[in-house]
Short mmCIF file of C-alpha atoms in Angstrom, two decimals:
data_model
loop_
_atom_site.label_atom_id
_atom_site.label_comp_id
_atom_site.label_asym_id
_atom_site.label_seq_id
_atom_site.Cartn_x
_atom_site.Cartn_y
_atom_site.Cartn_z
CA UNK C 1 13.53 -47.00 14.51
CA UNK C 2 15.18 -43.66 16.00
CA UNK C 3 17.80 -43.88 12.89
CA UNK C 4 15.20 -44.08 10.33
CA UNK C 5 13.46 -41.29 11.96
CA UNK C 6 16.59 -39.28 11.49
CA UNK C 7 17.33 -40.33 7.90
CA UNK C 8 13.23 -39.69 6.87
CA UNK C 9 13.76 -36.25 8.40
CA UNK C 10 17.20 -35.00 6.77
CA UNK C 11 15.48 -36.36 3.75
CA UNK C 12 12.51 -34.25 3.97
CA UNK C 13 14.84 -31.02 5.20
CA UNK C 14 16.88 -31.53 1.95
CA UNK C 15 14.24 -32.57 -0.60
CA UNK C 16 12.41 -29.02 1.15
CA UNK C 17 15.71 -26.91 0.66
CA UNK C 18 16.26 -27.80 -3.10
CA UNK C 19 12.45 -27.51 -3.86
CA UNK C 20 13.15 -23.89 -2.21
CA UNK C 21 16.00 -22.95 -4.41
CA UNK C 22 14.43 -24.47 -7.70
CA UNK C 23 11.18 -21.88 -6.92
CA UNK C 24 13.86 -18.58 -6.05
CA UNK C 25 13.74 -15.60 -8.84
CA UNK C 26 16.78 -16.09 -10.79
CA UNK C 27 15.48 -12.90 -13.08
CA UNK C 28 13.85 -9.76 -12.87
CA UNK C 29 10.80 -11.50 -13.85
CA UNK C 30 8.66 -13.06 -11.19
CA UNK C 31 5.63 -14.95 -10.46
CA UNK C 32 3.42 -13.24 -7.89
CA UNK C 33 0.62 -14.95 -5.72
CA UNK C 34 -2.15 -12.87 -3.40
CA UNK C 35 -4.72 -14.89 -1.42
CA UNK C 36 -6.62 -17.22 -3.69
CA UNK C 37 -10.07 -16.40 -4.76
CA UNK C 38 -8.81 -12.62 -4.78
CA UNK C 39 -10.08 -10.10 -7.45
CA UNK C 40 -7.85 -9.57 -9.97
CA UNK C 41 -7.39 -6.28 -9.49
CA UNK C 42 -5.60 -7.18 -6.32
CA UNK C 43 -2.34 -8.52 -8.02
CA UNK C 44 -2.20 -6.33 -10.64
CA UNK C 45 -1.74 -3.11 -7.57
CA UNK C 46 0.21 -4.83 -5.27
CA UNK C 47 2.52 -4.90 -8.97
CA UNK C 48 1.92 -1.37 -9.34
CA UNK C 49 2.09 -0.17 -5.54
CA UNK C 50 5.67 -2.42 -5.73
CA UNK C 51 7.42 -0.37 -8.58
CA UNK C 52 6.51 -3.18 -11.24
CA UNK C 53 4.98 -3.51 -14.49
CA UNK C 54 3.06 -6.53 -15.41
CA UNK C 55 3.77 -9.21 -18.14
CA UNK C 56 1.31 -11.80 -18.29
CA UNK C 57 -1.73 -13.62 -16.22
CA UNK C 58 -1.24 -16.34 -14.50
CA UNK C 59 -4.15 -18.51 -15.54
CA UNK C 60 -5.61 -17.62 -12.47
CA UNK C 61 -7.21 -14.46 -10.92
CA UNK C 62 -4.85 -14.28 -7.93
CA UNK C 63 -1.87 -14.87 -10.21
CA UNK C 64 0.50 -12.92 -12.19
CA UNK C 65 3.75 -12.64 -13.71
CA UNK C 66 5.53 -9.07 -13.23
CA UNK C 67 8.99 -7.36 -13.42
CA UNK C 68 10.98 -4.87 -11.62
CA UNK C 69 14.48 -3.40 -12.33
CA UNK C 70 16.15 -3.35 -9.45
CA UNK C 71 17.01 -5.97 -6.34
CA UNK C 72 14.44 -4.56 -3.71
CA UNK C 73 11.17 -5.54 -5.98
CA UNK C 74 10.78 -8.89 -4.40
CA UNK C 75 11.14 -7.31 -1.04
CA UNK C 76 8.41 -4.78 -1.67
CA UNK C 77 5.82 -7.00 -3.25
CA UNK C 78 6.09 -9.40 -0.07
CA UNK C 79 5.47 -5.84 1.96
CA UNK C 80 2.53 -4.91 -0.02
CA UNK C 81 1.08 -8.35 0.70
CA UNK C 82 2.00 -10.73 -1.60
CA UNK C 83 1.41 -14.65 -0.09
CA UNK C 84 4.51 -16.45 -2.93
CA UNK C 85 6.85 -14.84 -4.80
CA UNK C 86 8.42 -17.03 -7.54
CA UNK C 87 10.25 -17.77 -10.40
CA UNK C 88 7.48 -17.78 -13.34
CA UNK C 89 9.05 -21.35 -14.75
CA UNK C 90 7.66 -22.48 -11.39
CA UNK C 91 4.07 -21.58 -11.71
CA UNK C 92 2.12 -23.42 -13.82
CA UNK C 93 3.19 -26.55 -11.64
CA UNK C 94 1.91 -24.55 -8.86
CA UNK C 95 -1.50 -24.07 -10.19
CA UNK C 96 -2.33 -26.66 -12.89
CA UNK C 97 -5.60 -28.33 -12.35
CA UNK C 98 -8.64 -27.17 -11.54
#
């Protein structure tokens, strides 16, 4: 029982890890989440107040895809209060459905 326990949980640590690195910015464009049910006029400033531009909707309110130049742009939309920063091929798997 105790070494299935152990195998179920590296499995889970793993399958968690990869999932991670699949959803990490690989480009200066990135998928950025506020709180759901936000106004959209919340993601588009916390893009501004970051240093980005915006590039698209996200098919949802709280949702948007952005880009900054340089390497401190994810840093700064997490400090301006974004809840998930992503990469954008990850989103619509994050949000299909209604």
């Amino acid at each position: 029982m105790r070494a299935t326990a152990i195998v179920a949980l590296n499995a889970l640590l793993v399958g968690t890890a990869m999932a991670a690195a699949a959803l990490v910015p690989k480009s200066a464009e990135v998928a950025v989440l506020v709180a759901p049910g936000s106004a959209p006029e919340e993601v588009v400033s916390l893009v501004a107040r970051a240093g980005g531009r915006l590039i698209d909707s996200g098919g949802r309110d709280w949702v948007a895809v952005a880009a900054g130049e340089d390497e401190g742009f994810v840093g700064r939309l997490y400090a301006e209060g974004a809840m998930l920063v992503i990469d954008p091929a990850g989103l619509f798997g994050c949000i299909s459905g209604e």
